Coordinates of C-alpha atoms and ligand atoms in Angstrom, one line a residue:
X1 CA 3.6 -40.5 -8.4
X2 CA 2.7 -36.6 -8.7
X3 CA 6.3 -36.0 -8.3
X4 CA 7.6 -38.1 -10.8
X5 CA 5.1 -36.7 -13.1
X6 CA 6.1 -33.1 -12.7
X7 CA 9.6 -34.2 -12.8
X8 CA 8.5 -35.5 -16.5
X9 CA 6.5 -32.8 -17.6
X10 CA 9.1 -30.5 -16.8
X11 CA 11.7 -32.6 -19.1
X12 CA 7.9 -32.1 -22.0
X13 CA 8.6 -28.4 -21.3
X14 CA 11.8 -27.9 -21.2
X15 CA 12.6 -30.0 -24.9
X16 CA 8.8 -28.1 -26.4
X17 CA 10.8 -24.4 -25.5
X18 CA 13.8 -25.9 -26.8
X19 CA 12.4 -26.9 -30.4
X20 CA 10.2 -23.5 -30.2
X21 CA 13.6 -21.4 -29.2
X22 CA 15.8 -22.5 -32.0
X23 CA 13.1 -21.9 -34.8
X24 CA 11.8 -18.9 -32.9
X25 CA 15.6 -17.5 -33.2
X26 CA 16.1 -18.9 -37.1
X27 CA 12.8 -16.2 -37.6
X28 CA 15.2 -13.0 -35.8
X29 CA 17.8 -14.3 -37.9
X30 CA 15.8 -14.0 -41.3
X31 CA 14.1 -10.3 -39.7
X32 CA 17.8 -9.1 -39.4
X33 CA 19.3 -10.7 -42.6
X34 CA 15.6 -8.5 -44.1
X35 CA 16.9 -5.5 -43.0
X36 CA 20.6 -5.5 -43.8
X37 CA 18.7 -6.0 -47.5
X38 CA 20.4 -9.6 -47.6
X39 CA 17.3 -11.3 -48.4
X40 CA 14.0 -9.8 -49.7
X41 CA 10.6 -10.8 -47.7
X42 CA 7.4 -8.6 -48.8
X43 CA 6.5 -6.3 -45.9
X44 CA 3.6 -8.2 -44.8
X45 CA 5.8 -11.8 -44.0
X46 CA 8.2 -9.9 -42.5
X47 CA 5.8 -8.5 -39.8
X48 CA 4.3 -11.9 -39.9
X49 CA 7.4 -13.2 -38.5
X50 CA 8.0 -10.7 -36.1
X51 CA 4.7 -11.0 -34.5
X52 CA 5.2 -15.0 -34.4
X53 CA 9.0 -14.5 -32.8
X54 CA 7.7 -11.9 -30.5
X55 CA 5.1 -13.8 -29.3
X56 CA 6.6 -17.2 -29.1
X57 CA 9.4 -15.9 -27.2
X58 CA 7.7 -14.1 -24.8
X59 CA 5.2 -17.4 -24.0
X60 CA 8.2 -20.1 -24.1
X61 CA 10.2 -18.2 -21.3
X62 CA 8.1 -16.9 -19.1
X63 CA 6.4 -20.9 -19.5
X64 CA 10.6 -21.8 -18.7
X65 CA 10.3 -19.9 -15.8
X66 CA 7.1 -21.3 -14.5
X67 CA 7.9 -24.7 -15.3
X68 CA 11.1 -24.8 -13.2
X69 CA 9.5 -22.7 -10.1
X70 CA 7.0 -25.9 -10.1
X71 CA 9.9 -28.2 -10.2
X72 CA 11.8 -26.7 -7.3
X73 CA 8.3 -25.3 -5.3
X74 CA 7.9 -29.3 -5.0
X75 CA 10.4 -29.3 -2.3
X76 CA 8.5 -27.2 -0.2
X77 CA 5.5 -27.8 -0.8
X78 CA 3.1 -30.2 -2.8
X79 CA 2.3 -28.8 -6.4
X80 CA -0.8 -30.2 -9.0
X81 CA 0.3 -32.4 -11.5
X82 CA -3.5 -32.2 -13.2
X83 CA -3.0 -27.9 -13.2
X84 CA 0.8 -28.7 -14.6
X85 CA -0.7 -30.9 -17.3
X86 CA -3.5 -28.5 -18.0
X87 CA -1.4 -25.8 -18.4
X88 CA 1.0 -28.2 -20.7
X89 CA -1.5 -28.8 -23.2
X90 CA -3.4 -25.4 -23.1
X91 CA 0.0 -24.2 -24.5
X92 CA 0.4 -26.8 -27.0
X93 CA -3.1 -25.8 -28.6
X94 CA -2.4 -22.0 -28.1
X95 CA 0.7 -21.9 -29.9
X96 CA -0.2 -23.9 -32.8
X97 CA -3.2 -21.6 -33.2
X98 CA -0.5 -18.9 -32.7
X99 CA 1.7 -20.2 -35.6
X100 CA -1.3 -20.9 -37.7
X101 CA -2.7 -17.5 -37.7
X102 CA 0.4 -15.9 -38.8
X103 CA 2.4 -18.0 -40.7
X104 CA -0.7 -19.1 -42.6
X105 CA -3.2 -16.9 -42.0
X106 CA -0.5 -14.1 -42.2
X107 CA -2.3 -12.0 -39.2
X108 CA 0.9 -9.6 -38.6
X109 CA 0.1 -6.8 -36.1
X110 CA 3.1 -7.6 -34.0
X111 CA 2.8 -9.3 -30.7
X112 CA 2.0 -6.5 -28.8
X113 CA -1.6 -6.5 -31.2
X114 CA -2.1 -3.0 -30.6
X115 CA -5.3 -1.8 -31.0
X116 CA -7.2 -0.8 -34.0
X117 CA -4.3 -3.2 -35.6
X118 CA -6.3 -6.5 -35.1
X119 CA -9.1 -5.1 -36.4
X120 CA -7.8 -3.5 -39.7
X121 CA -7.5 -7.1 -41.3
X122 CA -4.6 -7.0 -44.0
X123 CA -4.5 -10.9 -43.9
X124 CA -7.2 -13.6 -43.8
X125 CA -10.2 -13.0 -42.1
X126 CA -10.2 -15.6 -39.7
X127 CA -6.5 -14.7 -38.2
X128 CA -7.9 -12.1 -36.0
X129 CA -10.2 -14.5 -34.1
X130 CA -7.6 -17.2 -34.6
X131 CA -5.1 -15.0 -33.0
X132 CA -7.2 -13.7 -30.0
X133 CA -8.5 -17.1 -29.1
X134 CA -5.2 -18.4 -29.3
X135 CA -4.2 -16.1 -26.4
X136 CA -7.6 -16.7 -24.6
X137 CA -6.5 -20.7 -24.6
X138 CA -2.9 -19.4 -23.2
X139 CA -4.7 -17.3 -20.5
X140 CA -6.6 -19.6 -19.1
X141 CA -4.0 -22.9 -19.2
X142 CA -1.4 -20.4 -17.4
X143 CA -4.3 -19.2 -14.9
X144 CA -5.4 -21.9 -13.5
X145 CA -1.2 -23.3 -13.1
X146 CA -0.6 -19.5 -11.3
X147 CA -3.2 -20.1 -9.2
X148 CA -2.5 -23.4 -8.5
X149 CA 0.9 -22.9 -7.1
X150 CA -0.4 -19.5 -5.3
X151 CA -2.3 -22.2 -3.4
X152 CA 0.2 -24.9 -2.8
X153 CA 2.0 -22.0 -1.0
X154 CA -1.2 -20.0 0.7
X155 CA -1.6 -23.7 2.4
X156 CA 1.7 -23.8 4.0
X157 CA 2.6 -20.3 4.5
X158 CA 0.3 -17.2 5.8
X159 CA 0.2 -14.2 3.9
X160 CA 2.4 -12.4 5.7
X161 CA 4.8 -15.5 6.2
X162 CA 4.6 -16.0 2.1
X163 CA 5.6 -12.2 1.9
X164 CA 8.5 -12.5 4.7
X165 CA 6.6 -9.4 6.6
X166 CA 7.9 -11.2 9.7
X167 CA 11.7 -10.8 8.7
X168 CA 11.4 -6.8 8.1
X169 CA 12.1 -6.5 11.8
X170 CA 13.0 -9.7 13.0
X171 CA 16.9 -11.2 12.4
X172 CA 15.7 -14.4 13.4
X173 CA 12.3 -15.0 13.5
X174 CA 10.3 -18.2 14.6
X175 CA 9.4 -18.8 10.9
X176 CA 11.8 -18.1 7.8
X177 CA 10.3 -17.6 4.5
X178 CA 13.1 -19.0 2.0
X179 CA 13.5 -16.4 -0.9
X180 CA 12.8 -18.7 -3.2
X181 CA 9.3 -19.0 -1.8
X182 CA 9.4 -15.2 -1.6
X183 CA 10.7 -14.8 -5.2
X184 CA 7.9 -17.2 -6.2
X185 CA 5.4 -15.8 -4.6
X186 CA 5.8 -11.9 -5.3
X187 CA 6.3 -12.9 -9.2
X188 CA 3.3 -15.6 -9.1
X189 CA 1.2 -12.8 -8.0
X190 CA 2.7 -10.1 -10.4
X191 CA 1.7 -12.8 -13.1
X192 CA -2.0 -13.1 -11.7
X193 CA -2.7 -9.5 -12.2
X194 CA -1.4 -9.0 -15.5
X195 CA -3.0 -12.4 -16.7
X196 CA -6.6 -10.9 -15.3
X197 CA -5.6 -7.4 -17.2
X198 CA -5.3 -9.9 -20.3
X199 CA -8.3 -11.4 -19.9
X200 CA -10.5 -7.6 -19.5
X201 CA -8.7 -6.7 -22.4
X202 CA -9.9 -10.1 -24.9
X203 CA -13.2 -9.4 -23.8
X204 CA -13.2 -6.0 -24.6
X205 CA -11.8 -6.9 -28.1
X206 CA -14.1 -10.1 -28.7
X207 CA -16.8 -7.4 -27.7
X208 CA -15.8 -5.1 -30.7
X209 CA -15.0 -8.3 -32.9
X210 CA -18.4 -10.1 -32.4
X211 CA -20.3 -6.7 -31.9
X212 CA -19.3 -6.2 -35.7
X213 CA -18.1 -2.4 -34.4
X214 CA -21.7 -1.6 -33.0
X215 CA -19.5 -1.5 -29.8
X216 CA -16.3 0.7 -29.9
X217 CA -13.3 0.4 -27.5
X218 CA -11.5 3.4 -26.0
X219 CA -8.2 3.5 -27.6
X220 CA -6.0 4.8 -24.2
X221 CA -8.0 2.2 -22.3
X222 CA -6.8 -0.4 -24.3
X223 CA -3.5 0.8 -24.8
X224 CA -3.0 0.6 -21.0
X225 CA -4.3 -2.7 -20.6
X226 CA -2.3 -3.8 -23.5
X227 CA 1.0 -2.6 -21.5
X228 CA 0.0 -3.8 -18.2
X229 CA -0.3 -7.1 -19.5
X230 CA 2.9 -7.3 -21.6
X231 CA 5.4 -5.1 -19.9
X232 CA 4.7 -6.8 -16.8
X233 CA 4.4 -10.4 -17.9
X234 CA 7.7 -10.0 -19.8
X235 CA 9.3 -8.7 -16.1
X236 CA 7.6 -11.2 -13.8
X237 CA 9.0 -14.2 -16.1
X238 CA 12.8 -12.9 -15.3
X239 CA 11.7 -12.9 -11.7
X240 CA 10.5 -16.0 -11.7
X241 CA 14.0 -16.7 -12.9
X242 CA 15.5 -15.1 -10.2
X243 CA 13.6 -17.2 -7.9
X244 CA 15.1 -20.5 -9.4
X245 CA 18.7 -18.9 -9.1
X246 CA 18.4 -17.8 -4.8
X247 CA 17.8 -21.2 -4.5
X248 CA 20.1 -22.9 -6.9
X249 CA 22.9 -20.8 -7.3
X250 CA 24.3 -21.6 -3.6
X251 CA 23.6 -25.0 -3.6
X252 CA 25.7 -25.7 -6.9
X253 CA 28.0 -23.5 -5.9
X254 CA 28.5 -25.7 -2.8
X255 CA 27.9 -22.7 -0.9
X256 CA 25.4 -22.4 2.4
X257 CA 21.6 -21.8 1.0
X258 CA 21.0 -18.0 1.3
X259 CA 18.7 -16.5 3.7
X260 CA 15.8 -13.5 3.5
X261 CA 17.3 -10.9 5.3
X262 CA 15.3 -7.8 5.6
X263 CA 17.0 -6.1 2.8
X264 CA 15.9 -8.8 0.5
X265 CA 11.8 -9.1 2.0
X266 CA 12.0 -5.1 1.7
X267 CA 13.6 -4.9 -1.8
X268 CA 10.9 -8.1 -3.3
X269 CA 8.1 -6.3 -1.8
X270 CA 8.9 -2.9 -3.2
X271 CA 9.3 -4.9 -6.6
X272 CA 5.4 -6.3 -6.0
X273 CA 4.0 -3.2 -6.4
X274 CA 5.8 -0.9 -8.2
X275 CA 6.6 -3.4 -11.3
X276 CA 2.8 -3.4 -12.2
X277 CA 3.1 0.6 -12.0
X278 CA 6.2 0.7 -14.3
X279 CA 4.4 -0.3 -17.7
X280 CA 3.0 3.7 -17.5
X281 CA 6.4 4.1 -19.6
X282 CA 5.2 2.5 -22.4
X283 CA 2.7 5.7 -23.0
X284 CA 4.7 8.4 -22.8
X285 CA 4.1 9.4 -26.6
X286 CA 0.5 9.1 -25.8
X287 CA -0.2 13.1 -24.8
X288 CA -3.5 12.6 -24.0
X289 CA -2.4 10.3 -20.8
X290 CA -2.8 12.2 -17.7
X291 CA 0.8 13.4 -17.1
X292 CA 0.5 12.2 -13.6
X293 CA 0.4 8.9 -14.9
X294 CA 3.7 9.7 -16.5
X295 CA 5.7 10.4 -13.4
X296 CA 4.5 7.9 -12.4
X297 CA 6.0 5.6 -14.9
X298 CA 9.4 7.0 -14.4
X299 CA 9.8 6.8 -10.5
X300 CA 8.1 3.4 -10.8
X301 CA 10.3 2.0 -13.4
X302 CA 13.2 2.9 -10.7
X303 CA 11.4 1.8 -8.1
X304 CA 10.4 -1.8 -9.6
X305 CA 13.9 -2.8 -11.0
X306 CA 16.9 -1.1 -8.6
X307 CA 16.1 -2.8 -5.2
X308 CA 15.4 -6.0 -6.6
X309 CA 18.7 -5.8 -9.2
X310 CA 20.7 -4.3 -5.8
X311 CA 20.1 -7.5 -3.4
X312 CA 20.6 -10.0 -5.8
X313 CA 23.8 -8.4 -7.5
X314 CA 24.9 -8.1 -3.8
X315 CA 24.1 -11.5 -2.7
X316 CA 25.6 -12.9 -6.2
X317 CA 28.6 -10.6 -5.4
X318 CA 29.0 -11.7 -1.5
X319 CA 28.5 -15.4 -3.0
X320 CA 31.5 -15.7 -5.2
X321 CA 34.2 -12.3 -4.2
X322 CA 37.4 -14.4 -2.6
X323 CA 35.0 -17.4 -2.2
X324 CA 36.2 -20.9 -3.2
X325 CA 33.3 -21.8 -4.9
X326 CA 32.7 -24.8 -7.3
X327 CA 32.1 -23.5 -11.1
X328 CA 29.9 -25.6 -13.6
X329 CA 27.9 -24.5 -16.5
X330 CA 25.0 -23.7 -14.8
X331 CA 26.5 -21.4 -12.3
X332 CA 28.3 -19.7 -14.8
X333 CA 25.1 -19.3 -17.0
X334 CA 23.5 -17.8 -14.0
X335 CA 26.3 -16.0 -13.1
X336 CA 26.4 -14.3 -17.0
X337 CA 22.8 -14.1 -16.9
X338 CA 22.8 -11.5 -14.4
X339 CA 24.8 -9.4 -16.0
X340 CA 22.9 -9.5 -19.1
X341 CA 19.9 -9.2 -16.9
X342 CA 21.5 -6.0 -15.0
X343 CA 23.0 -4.2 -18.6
X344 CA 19.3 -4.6 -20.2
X345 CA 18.2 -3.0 -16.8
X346 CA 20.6 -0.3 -16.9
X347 CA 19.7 0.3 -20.8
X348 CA 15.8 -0.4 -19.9
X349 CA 16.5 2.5 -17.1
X350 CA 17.7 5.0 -19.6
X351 CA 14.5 4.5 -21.9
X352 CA 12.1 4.9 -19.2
X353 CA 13.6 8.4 -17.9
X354 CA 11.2 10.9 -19.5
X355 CA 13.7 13.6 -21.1
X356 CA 15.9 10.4 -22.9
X357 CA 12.7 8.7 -23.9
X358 CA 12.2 11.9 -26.1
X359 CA 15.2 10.5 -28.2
X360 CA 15.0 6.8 -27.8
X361 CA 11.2 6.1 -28.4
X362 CA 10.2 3.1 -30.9
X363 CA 14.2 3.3 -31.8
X364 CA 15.9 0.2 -31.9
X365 CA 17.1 1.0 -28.3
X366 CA 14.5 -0.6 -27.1
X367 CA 14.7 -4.1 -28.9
X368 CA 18.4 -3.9 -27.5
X369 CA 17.6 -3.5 -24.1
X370 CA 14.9 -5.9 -23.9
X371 CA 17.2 -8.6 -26.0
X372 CA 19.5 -7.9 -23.5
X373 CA 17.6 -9.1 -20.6
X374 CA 16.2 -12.2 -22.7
X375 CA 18.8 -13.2 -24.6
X376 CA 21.7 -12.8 -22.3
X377 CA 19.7 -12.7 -19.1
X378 CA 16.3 -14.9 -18.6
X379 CA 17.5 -17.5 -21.5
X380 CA 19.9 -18.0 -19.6
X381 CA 18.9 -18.0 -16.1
X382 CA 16.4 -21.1 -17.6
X383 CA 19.1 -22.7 -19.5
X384 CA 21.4 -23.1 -16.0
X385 CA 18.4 -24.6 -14.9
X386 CA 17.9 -26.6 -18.3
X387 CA 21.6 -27.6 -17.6
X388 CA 21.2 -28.7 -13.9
X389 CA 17.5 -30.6 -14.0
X390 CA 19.2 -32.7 -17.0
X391 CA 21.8 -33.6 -15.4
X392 CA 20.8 -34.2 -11.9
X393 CA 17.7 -36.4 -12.8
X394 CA 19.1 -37.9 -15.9
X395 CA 21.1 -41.6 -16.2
X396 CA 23.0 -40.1 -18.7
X397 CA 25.5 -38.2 -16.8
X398 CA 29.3 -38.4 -18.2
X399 CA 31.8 -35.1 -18.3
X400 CA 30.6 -31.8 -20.0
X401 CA 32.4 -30.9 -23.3
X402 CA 33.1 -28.3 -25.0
X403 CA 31.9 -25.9 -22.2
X404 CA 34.1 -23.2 -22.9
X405 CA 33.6 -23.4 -26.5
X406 CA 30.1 -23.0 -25.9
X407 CA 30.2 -19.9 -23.1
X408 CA 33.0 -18.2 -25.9
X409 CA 30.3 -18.4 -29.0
X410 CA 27.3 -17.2 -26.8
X411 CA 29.5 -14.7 -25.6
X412 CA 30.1 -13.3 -28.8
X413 CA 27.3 -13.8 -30.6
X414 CA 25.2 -12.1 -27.2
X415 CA 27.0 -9.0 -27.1
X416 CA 27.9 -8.4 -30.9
X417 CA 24.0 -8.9 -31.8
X418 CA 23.2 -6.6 -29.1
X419 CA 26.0 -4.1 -29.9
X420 CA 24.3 -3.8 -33.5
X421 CA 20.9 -3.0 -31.6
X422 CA 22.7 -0.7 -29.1
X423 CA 24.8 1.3 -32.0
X424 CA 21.6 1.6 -34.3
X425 CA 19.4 2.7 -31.5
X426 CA 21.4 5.7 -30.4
X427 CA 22.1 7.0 -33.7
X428 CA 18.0 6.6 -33.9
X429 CA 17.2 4.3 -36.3
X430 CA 13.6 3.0 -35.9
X431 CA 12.3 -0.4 -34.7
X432 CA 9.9 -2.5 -36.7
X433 CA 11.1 -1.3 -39.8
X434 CA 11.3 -4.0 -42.7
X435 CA 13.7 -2.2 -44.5
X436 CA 15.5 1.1 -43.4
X437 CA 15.3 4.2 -45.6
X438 CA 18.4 5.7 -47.4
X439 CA 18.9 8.5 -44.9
X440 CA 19.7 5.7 -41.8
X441 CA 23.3 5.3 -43.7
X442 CA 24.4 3.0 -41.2
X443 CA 21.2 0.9 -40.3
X444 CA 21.5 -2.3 -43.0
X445 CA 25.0 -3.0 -41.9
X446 CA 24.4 -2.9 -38.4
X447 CA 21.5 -5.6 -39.3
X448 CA 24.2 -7.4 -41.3
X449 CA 26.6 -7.8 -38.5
X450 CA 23.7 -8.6 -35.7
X451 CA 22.6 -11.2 -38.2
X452 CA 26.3 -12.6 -38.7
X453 CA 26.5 -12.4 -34.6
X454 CA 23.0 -13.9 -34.1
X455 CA 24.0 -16.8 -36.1
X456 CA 26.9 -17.6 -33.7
X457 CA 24.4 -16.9 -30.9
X458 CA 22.3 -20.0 -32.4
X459 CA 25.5 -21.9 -32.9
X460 CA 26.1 -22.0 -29.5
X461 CA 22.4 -22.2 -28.2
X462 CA 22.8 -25.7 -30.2
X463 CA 25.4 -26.7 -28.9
X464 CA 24.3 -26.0 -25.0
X465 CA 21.0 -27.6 -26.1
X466 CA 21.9 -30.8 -27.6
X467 CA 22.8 -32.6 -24.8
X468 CA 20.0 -31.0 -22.5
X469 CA 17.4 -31.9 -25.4
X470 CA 18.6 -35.9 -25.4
X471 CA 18.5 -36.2 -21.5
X472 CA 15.4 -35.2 -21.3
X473 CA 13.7 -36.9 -24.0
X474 CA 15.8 -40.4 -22.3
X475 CA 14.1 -38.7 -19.4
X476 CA 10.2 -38.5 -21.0
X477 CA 11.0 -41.9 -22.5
X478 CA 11.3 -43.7 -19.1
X479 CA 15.0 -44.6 -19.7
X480 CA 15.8 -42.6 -16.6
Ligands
HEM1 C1 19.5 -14.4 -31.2 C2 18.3 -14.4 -30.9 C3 17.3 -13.4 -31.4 C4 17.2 -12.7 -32.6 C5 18.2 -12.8 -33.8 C6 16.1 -11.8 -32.5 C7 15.8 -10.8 -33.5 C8 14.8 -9.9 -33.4 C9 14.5 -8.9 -34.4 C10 15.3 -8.6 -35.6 C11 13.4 -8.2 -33.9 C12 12.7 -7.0 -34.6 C13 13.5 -5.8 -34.2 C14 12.8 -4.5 -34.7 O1 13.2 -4.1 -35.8 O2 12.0 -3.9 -34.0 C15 13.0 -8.8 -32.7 C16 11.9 -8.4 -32.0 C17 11.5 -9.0 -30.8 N1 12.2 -10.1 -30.1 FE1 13.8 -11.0 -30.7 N2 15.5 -11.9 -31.3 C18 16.2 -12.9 -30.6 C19 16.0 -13.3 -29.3 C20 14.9 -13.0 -28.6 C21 14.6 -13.4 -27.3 C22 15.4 -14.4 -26.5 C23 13.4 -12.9 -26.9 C24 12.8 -13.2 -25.6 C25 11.8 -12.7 -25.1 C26 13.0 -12.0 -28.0 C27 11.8 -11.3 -28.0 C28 11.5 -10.4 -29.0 C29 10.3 -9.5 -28.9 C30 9.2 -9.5 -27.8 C31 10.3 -8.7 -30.1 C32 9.3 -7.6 -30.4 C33 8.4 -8.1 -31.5 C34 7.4 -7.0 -31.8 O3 7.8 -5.8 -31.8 O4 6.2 -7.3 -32.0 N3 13.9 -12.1 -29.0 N4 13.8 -9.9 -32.4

């Protein structure tokens, strides 16, 4: 019974970041078409909408990703239906707070609600609250489903067996740690500590808020929780990815399941620690952050993403070079995936060395790397997964059409509304802009073409998700 009811909730999440994808993605489509000057929002519902697709897209993939490490967690071990339902409907009531307080109550200081923003009300009053409580629902229905699963796993595995300790010296030791439980875990708890740094940072604000600014935050302090929450939520959620792909990548592939070697518990373990020191590069603009603090956001940002992006390129690499291997679309969209995922790395890498970072700060640079990642990575690491689930537990079955149709338009649309981030960021045009100066000469045509590109990007993101979106609602409907 538990089983069957996470096998349905995760056909609930899967069509909810579906529906909240494509309208999520109509919203970057009307942002780009704003700055290429081809339609004319007022400044305030264009930040409105960039704060509502930041946000949303952040929370439906990093949910993606959670969902489907529940899904596949339940063949090791046994998962909470009542924390996956919990978390289900936490989210419902969080985002439609979300999308109340900005598209109605027009709260627009970006997703990232940097402080003093929230509190320097250019919208209606009770957005701010709205807004914060909103995230405070999302906190908790995602903390208790983290903790949940950190459970599930603490009861079958040790802590060192969880963290395949045993396999840094041992080839073949008495108990193997799979790397999808590895993956899992490492990115479960990543997840933990930035939802905790989330929660600090509410109170703090709710402190301010209620305190009617009797009580005064710490600018910095906020700042770095702010980052430690956001840069490393948006990392853990590819991992958790990742995770999904070491186990389901060989087994589509008709290939042996892949094992933690040493490399791989070394490389995952490094990535524990030093991803919740990377976000440091986030404040290098901030001169009055120790300049310790700084180094330590460039080695860290190394340290967090190369191992990790080394073993799995490797394995990927050692999976398919002169392999007879059995292609579908959900290997494939794994298989792209992690070359978007690696690109936005590389271009991620760039930003967070020190003397670049100079040039490339809060340029649009940094929306193309992070697009790259998400767009053309995580999206699509979930969406093989999407693909897969579907089909495997769904009645409907019958060929796949159109699949290289589909792979050609995301292709194209991916990398030519990238290219127009890329192109504008190192000629320096600025993020967040609504509309670019006169002096960017180049900046509303690039915004032009990413919009044109973007729009083939959603063409084929419709057609992938048709099919995935009727399976599962047969699927929710009890017709399979
Ligand atoms: C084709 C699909 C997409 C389009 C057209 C699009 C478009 C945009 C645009 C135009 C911006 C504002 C850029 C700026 O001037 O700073 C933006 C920001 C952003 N996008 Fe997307 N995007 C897409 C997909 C995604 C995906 C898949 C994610 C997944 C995480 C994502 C997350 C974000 C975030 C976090 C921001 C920053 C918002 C902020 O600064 O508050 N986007 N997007």
């Amino acid at each position: 019974m538990e089983a069957k009811g996470i096998k349905k909730n995760t056909a609930i999440w899967i069509i909810a970041v579906l529906v909240l994808f494509v309208l999520s993605i109509i919203l970057g489509i009307i942002m780009r078409l704003n700055q290429g000057g081809a339609v004319h929002l007022d400044p305030g519902t264009f930040y409105a909408d960039m704060t509502i697709h930041g946000i949303t897209m952040i929370g439906i993939w990093f949910v993606a990703g959670m969902a489907g490490v529940n899904f596949i967690m339940e063949r090791y071990v046994k998962t909470s239906y009542r924390a996956n339902t919990f978390a289900l409907v936490m989210t419902v009531i969080g985002v439609v707070m979300l999308w109340v307080s900005t598209l109605i109550g027009d709260f627009h200081a970006g997703w990232t609600f940097l402080y003093p923003l929230p509190f320097k009300i250019a919208w209606s009053a009770w957005a701010t609250p709205m807004f914060l409580w909103a995230l405070a629902v999302l906190g908790v229905g995602w903390l208790v489903w983290v903790l949940s699963l950190m459970t599930a796993l603490l009861k079958k595995y040790s802590i060192s067996q969880v963290f395949a300790w045993q396999h840094f010296r041992n080839k073949n030791p008495e108990v193997e740690t799979p790397p999808f439980i590895l993956i899992s875990m490492i990115s479960l708890l990543g997840v933990l500590a930035c939802l905790i740094a989330a929660v600090v940072l509410l109170v703090l604000l709710f402190a301010e808020y209620y305190s009617h600014g009797a009580f005064v935050n710490d600018a910095l302090l906020i700042k770095n929780l702010t980052y430690f929450f956001g840069h490393t939520i948006a990392n853990e959620m590819l991992y958790l990815g990742l995770a999904i792909i070491y186990e389901l990548f060989p087994e589509i592939s008709g290939r042996p399941k892949w094992k933690t070697t040493w490399y791989v518990a070394i490389a995952w373990n490094l990535t524990l620690f030093f991803v919740l020191l990377a976000f440091f590069h986030h404040l290098y603009m901030d001169f009055v952050q120790p300049e310790g603090l700084q180094i330590v956001g460039q080695l860290a940002s190394y340290l967090a993403s190369l191992p990790s992006a080394g073993v799995t390129v490797f394995s990927v690499i050692v999976a398919v070079y002169r392999t007879k291997i059995k292609w579908s679309l959900s290997n494939l969209l794994f298989f792209i995936g992690i070359a978007g995922w690696v690109i936005g790395g590389v271009g991620a890498v760039i930003d967070a060395t020190i003397s670049n970072n100079f040039l490339l700060h809060n340029t649009l640079w940094v929306p193309a790397h992070f697009h790259s990642y998400n767009a053309m990575g995580n999206v699509l690491f979930s969406l093989g997964f999407f693909h897969w689930f579907s089909v495997e537990y769904s009645k409907r079955k019958g060929p796949e059409r159109l699949s290289s149709l589909k792979l050609s338009f995301l292709l194209l649309g991916g990398i030519g509304f990238l290219a127009a981030f890329y192109v504008a960021g190192a000629e320096s045009v600025p993020r967040r802009y609504s509309s670019y100066p006169v002096e960017f000469t180049s900046a509303k045509l690039l915004a032009t073409l990413g919009a044109v590109f973007a729009t083939v990007y959603l063409i084929a993101i419709f057609l992938f998700v048709s099919s995935i979106f009727k399976r599962c609602i047969n699927m929710v409907l009890h017709r399979s």
